Tab-separated table of C-alpha atoms and ligand atoms in Angstrom:
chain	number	residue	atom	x	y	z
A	26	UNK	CA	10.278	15.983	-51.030
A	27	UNK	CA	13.604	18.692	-50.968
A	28	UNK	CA	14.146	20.873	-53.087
A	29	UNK	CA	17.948	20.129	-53.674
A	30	UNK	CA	20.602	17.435	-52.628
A	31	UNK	CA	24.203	19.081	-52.472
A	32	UNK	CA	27.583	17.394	-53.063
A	33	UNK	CA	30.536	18.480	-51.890
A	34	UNK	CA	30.883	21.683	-49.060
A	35	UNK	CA	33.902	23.459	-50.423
A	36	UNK	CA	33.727	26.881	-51.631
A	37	UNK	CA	31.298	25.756	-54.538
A	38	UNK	CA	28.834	23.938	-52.323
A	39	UNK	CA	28.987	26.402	-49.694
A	40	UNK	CA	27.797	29.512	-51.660
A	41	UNK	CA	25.556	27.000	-53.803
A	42	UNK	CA	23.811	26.256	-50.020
A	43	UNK	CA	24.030	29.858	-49.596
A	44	UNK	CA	21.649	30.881	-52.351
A	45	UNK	CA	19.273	28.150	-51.603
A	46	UNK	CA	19.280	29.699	-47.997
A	47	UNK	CA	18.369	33.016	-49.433
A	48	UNK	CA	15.770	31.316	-51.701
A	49	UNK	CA	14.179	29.158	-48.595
A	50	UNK	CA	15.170	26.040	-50.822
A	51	UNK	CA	14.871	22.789	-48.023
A	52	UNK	CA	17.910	20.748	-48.895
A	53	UNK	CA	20.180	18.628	-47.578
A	54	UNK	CA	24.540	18.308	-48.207
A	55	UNK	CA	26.461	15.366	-48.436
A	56	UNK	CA	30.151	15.980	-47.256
A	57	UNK	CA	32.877	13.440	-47.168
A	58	UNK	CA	36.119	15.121	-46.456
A	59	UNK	CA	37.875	13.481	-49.523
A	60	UNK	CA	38.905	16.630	-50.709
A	61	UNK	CA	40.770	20.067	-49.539
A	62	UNK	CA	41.378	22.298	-51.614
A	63	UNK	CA	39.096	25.152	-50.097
A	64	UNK	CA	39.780	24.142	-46.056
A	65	UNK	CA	44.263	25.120	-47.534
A	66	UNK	CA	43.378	27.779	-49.954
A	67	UNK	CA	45.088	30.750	-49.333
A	68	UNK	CA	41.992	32.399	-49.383
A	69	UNK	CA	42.822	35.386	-51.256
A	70	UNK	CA	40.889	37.478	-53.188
A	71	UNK	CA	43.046	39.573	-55.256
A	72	UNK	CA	41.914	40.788	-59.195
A	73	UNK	CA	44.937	40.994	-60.690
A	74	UNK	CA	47.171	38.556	-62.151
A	75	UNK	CA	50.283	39.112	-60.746
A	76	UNK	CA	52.885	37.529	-63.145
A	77	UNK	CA	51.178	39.674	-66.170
A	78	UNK	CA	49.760	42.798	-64.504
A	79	UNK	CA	46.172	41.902	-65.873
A	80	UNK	CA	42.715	41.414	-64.772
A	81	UNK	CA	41.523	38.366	-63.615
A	82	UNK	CA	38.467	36.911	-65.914
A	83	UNK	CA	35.283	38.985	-64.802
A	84	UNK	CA	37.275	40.407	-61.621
A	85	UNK	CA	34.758	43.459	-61.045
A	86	UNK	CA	31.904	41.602	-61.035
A	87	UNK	CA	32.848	39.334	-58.771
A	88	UNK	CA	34.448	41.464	-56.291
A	89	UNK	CA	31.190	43.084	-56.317
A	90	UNK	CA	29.602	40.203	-55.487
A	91	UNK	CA	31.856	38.229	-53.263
A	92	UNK	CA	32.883	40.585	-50.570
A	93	UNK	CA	29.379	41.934	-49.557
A	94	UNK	CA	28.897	37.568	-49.948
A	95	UNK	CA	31.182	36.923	-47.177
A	96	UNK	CA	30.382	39.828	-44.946
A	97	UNK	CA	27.082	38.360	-45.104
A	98	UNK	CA	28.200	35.061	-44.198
A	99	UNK	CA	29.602	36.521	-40.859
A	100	UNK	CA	26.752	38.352	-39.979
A	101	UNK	CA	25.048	35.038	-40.565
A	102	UNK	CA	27.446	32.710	-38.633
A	103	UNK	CA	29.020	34.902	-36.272
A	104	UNK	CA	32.560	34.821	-36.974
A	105	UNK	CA	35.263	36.900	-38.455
A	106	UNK	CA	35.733	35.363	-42.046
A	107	UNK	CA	36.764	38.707	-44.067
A	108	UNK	CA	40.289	40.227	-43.367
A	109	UNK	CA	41.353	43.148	-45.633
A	110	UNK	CA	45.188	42.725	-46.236
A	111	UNK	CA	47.264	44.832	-48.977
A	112	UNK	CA	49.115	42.700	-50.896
A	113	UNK	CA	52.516	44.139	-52.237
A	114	UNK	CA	54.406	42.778	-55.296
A	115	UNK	CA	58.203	42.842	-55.503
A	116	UNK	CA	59.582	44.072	-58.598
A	117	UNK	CA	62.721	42.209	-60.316
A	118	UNK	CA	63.257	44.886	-62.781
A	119	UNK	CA	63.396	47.956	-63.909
A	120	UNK	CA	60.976	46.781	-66.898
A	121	UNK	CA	58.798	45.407	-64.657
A	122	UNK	CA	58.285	48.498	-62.838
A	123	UNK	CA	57.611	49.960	-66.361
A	124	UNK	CA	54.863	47.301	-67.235
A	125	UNK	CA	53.365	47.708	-63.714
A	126	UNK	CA	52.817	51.570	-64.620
A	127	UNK	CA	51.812	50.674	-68.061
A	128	UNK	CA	48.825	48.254	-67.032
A	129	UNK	CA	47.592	50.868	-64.375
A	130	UNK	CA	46.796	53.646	-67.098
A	131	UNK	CA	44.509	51.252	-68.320
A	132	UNK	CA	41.123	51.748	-67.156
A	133	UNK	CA	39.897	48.744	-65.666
A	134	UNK	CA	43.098	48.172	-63.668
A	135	UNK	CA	43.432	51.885	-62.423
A	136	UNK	CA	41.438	51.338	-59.396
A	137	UNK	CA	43.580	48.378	-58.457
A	138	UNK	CA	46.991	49.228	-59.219
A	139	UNK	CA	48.589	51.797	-56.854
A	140	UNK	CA	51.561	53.904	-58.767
A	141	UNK	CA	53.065	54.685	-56.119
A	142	UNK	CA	55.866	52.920	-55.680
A	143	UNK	CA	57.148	51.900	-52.031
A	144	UNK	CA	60.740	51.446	-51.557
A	145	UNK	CA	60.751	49.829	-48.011
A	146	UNK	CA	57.808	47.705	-46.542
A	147	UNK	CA	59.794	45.386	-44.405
A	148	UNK	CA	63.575	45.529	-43.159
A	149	UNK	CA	63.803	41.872	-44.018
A	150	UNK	CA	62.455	41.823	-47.149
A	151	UNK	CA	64.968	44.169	-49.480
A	152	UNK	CA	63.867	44.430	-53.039
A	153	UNK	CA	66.193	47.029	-55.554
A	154	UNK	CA	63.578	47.432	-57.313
A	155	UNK	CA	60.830	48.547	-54.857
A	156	UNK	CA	57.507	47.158	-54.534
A	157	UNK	CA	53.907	47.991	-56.174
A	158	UNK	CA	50.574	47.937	-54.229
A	159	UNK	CA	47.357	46.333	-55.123
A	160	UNK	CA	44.414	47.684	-53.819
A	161	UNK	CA	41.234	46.259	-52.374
A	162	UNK	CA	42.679	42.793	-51.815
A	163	UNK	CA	42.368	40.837	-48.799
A	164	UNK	CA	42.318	36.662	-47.570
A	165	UNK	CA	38.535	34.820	-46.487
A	166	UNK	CA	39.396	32.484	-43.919
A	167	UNK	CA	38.304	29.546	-45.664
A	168	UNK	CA	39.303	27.099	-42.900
A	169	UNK	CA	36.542	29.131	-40.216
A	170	UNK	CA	34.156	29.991	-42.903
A	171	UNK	CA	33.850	25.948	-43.636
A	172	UNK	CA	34.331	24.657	-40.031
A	173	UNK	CA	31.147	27.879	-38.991
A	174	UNK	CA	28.904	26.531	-41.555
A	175	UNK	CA	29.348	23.256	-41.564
A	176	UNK	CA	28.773	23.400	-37.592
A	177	UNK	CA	26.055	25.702	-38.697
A	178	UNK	CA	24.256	23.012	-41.559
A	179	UNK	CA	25.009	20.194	-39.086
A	180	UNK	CA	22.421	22.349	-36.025
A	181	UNK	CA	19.949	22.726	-38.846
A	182	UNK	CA	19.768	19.124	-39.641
A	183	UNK	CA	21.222	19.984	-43.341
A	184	UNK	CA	24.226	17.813	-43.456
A	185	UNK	CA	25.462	14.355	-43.831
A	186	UNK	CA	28.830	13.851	-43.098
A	187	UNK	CA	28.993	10.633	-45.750
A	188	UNK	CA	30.530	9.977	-48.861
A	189	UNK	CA	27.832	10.350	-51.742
A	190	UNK	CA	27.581	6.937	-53.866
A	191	UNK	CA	26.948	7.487	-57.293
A	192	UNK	CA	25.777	4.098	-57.615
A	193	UNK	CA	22.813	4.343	-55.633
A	194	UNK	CA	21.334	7.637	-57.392
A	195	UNK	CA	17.783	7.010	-58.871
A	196	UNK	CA	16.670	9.294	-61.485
A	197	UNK	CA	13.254	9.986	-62.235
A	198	UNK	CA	11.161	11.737	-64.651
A	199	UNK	CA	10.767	14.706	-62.734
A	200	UNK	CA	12.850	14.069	-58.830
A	201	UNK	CA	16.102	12.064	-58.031
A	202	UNK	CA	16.347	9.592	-55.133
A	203	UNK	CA	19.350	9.106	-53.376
A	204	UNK	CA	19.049	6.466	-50.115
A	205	UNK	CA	15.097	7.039	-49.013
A	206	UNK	CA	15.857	10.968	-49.652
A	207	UNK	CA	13.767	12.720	-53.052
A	208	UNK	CA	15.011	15.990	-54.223
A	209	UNK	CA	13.599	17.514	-57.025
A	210	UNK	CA	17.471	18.716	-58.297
A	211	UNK	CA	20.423	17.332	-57.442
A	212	UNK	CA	23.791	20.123	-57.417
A	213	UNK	CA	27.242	18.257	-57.703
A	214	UNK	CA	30.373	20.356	-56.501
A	215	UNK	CA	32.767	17.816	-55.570
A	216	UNK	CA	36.075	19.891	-56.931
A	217	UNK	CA	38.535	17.400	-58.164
A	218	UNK	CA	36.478	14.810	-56.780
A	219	UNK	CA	34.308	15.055	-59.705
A	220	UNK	CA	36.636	12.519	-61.463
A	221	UNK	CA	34.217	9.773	-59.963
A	222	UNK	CA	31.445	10.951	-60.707
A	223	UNK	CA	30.329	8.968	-63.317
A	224	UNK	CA	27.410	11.766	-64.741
A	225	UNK	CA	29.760	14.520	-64.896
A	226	UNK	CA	33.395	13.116	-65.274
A	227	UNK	CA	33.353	13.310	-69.111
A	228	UNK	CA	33.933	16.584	-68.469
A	229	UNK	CA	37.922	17.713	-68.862
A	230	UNK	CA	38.417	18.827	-65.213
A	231	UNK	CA	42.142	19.111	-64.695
A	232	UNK	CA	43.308	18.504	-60.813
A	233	UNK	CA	46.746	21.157	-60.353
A	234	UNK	CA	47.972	20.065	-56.876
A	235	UNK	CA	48.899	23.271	-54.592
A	236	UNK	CA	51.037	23.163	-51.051
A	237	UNK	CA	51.921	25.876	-48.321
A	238	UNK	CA	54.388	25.682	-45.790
A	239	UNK	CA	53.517	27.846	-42.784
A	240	UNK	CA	56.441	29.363	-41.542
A	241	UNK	CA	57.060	30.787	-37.337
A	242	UNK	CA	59.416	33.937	-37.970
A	243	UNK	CA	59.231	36.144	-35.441
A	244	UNK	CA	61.449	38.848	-36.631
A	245	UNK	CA	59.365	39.403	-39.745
A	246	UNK	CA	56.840	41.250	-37.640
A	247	UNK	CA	54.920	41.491	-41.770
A	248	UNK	CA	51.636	42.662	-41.662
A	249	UNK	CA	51.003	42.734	-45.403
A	250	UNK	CA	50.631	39.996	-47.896
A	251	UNK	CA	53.941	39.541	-50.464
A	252	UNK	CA	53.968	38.524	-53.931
A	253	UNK	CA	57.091	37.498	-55.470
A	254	UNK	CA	57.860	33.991	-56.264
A	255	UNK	CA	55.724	32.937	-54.037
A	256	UNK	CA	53.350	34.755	-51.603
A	257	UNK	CA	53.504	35.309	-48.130
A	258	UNK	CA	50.298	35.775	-46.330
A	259	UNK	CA	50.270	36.788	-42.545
A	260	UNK	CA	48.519	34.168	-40.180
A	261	UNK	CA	48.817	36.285	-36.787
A	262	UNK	CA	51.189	35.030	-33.894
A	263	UNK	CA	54.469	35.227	-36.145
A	264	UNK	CA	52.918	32.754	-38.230
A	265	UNK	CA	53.152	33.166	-42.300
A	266	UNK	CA	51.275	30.832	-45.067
A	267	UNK	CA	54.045	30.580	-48.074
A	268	UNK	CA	53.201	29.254	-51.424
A	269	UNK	CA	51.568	28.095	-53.068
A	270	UNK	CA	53.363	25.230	-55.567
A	271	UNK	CA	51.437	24.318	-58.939
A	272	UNK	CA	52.084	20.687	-60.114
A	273	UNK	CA	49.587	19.296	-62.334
A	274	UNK	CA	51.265	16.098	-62.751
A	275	UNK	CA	51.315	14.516	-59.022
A	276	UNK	CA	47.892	13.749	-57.856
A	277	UNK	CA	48.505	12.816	-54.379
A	278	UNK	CA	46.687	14.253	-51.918
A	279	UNK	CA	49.103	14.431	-49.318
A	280	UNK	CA	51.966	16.880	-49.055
A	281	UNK	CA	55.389	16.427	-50.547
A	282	UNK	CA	59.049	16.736	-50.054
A	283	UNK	CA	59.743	18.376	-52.665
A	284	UNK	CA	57.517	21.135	-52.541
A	285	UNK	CA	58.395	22.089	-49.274
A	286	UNK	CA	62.272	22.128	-50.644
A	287	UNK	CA	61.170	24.260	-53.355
A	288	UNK	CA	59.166	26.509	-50.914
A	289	UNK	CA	62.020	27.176	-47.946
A	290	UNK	CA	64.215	27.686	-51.111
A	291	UNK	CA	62.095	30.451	-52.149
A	292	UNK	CA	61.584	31.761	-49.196
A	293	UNK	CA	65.031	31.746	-48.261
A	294	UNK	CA	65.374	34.041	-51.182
A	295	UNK	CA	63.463	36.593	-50.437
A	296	UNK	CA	63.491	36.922	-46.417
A	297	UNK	CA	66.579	38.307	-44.284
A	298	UNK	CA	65.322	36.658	-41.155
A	299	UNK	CA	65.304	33.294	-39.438
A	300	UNK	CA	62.227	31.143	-39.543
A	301	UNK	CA	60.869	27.663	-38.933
A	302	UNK	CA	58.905	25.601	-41.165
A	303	UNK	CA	56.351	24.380	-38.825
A	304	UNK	CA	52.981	22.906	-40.807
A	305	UNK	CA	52.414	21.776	-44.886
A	306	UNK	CA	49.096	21.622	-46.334
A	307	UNK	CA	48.024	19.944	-49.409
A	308	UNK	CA	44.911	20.344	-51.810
A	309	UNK	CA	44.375	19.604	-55.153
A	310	UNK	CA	42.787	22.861	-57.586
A	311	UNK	CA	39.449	21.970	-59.960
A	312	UNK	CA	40.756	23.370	-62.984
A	313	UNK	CA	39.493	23.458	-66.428
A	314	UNK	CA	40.928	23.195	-69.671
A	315	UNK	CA	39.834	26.491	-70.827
A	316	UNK	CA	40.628	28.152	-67.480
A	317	UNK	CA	36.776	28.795	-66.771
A	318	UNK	CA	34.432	27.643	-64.509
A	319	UNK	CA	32.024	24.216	-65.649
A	320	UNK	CA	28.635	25.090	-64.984
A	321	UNK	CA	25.178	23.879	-65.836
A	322	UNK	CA	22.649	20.818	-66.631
A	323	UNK	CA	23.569	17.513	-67.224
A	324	UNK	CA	23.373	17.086	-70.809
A	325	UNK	CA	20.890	14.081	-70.351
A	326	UNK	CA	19.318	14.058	-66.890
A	327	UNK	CA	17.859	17.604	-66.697
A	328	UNK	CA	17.694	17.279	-62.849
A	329	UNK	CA	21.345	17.254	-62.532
A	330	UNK	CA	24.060	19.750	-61.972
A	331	UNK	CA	27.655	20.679	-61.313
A	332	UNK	CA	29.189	23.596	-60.332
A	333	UNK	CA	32.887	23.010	-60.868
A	334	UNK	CA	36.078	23.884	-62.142
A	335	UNK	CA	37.144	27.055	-60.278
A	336	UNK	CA	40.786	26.367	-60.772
A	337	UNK	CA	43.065	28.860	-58.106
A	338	UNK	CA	40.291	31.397	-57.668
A	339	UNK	CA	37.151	30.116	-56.062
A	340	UNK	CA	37.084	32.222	-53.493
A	341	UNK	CA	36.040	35.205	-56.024
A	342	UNK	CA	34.494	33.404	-58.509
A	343	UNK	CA	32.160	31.132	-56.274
A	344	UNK	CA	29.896	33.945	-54.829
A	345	UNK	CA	29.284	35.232	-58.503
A	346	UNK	CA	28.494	31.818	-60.358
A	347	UNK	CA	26.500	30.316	-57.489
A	348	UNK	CA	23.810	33.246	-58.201
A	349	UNK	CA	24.053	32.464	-61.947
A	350	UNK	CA	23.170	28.720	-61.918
A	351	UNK	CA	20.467	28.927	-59.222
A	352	UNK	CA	18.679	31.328	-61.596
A	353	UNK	CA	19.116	29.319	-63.916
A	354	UNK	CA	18.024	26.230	-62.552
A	355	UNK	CA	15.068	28.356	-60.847
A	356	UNK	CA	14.229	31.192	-63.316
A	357	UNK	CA	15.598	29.990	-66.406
A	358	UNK	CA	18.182	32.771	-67.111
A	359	UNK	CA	20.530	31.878	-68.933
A	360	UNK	CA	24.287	30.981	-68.166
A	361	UNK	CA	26.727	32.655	-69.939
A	362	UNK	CA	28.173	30.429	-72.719
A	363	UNK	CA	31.944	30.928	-71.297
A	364	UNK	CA	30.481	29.293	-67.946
A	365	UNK	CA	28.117	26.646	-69.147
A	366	UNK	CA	29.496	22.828	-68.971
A	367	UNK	CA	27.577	22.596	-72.716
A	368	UNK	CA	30.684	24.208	-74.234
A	369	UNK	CA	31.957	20.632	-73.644
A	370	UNK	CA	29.235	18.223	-73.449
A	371	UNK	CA	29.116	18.326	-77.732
A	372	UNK	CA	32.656	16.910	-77.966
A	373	UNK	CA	33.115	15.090	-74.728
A	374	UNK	CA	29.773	13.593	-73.959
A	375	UNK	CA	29.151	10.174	-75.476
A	376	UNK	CA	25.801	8.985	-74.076
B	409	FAD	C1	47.291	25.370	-51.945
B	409	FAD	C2	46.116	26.070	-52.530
B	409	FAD	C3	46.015	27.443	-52.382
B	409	FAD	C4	44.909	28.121	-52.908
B	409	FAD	N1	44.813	29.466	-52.696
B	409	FAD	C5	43.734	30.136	-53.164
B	409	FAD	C6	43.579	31.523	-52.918
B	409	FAD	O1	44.409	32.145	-52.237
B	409	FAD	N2	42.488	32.151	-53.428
B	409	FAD	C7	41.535	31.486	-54.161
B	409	FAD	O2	40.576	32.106	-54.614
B	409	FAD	N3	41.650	30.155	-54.402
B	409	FAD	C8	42.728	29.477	-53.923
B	409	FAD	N4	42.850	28.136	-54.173
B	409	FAD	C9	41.856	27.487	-55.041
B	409	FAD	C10	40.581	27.159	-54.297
B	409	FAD	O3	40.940	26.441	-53.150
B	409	FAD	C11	39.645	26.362	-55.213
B	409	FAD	O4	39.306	27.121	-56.338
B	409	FAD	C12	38.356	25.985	-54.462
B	409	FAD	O5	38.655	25.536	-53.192
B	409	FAD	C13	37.541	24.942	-55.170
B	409	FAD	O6	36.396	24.724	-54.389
B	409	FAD	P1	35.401	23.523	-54.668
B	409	FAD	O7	34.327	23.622	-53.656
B	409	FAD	O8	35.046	23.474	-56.109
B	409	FAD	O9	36.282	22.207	-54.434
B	409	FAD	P2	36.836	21.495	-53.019
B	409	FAD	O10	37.364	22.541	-52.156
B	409	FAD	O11	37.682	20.418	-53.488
B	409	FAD	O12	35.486	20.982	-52.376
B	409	FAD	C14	34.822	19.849	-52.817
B	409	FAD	C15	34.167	19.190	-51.610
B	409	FAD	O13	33.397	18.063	-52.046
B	409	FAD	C16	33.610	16.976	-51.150
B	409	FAD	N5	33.340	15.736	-51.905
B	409	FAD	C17	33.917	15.316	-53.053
B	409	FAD	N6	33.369	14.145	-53.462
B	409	FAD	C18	32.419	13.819	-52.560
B	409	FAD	C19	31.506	12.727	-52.417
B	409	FAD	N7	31.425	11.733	-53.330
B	409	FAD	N8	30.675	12.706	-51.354
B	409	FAD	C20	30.691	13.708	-50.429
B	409	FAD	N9	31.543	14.763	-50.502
B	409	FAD	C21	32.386	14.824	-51.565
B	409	FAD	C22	35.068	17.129	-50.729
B	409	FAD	O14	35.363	16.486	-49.515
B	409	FAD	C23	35.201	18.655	-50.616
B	409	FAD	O15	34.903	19.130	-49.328
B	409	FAD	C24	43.925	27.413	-53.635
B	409	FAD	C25	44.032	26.036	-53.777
B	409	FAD	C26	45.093	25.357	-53.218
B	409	FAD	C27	45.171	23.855	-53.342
């Protein structure tokens, strides 16, 4: 018998796999491509809100976690996954400036916030109003840190490139049994996918589609990542990622017209130089209603799980919560109420 059965390789199911790696767990993922949210992400890890100058929920522990996470996982699959980039936000006002040196007396955001101002960073990207620094940012490539590990799961035998039917889940006193295959636990991260899963979809998971354009400019020669109404995050190769949009209306997981209109509009606005729009992407964000991530045991079936609802910042949060539900599940510490799915289950779940 496994120890686990795994849903879903995005970022949840990949540092979920992760932990059972470090904990010599035998299981065995189920990965149907459905969903993309992690393989577009912009990959950025970045603890400040940018619109607000605050801290991201929990941003120090997780950065803690998550970076030494990832430089792990490169060690581990032999590829470069972790690239440090500054990211620099344009200011629109004088009273933004002022609120920018205002949040960085505070002492959690000190470290992060640089109060230096810089006038210039790019001849084709003027700004009146200069730009402020945040520090110990940078972007995971979350397309090569899936593709690696997935190639990596798939040599060890620890994948199954299916869709996983709900249907034909058996649950048992003490093991499930899925298709011949007993686990003893059974760890759903299916992101938005999770709306079909008929154990967990009481749950309010919210799906807030996001696109990029990638853009070819080669006079932007840009080095650094750009926050202003949208970001611009350097591929290599003249290439730029620009975005992202937030529509929690359309559900469609393909890209749109109208977000790339909105995009080149934005973009037009804030570079001097020529470019090309020459790719889209399209993935739809597992977002709660409170903002936090859904974590925990099925209210019913105590062999089931979900680690969901990461919203636009799994790459940070995933590393940290992964650790928190396998010792859970394993040592029986518990989750933090602000993280645990039961904040829900009273009012949603009708058995
Ligand atoms: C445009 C965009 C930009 C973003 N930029 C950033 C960023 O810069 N920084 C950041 O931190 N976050 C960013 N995010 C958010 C981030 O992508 C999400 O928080 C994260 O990817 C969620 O990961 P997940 O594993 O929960 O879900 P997903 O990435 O959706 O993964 C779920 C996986 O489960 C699989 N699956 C689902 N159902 C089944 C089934 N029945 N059987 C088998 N497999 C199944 C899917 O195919 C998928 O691979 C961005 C998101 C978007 C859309």
């Amino acid at each position: 018998m496994l120890d686990y059965i795994v849903v879903g390789l995005g970022l949840s199911g990949i540092a979920i796999s992760r932990r059972l790696e470090e904990r010599n767990k035998n299981f065995i993922v189920f990965e149907d491509n459905s969903q993309k949210s992690s393989l577009v992400a912009g990959g950025l890890f970045n603890p400040v809100i940018l619109k607000r100058f605050t801290l991201v929920w929990n941003a120090n522990e997780q950065m803690k976690i998550a970076i030494p996470f990832y430089k792990e996982m490169e060690t581990q699959l032999q590829a470069k996954i972790v690239y440090p980039i500054e990211i620099y936000r344009k200011f629109f006002s004088a009273e933004e400036q002022n609120n920018w040196f205002e949040a960085a007396d505070k002492p959690l955001l000190s470290e992060y916030l640089d109060t230096n101002l810089v006038k210039d960073i790019n001849p084709n990207i003027p700004s009146e109003f200069s730009f402020g620094r945040v520090r110990q940012t940078g972007v995971i490539d979350t397309d090569i840190l899936i593709k690696e590990y997935r190639n990596y799961l798939k040599n060890e035998d620890k994948i199954q490139f299916e869709r996983f039917d709900y249907a034909a889940l058996q649950i048992n006193e003490d093991s499930v049994s899925y298709n011949g295959i007993s686990a003893k636990q059974i760890i759903f991260c299916e992101g938005f996918g999770m709306q079909h899963n008929p154990f967990f979809n009481y749950l309010p998971l919210r799906g807030n589609k996001g696109e990029y354009i990638t853009i070819y400019a080669e006079a932007l020669q840009l080095k650094e990542a750009v926050k202003s109404s949208v970001f611009i995050i350097p591929l290599g190769n003249d290439l730029y990622k620009v975005g992202a949009t937030y529509n929690n209306q359309d559900k469609d997981p393909q890209p749109g017209e109208a977000a790339r209109q909105e995009l080149v509009k934005k973009i037009t606005q804030l570079i001097t130089c020529k470019f090309e729009v020459v790719d889209q992407s399209a993935g739809i964000r597992p977002a709660s209603k409170d903002r936090k991530p859904m974590l925990g045991r099925h209210p019913k079936y105590k062999n089931l799980y979900c680690c969901n609802g990461f919203g636009s910042r799994g790459v940070l949060i995933s590393p940290m919560v992964s650790k928190q539900l396998i010792e859970f599940i394993e040592n029986e510490v518990q989750l933090p109420p602000e993280i645990d799915l039961q904040r829900f289950s009273k009012k949603h779940y009708t058995d």
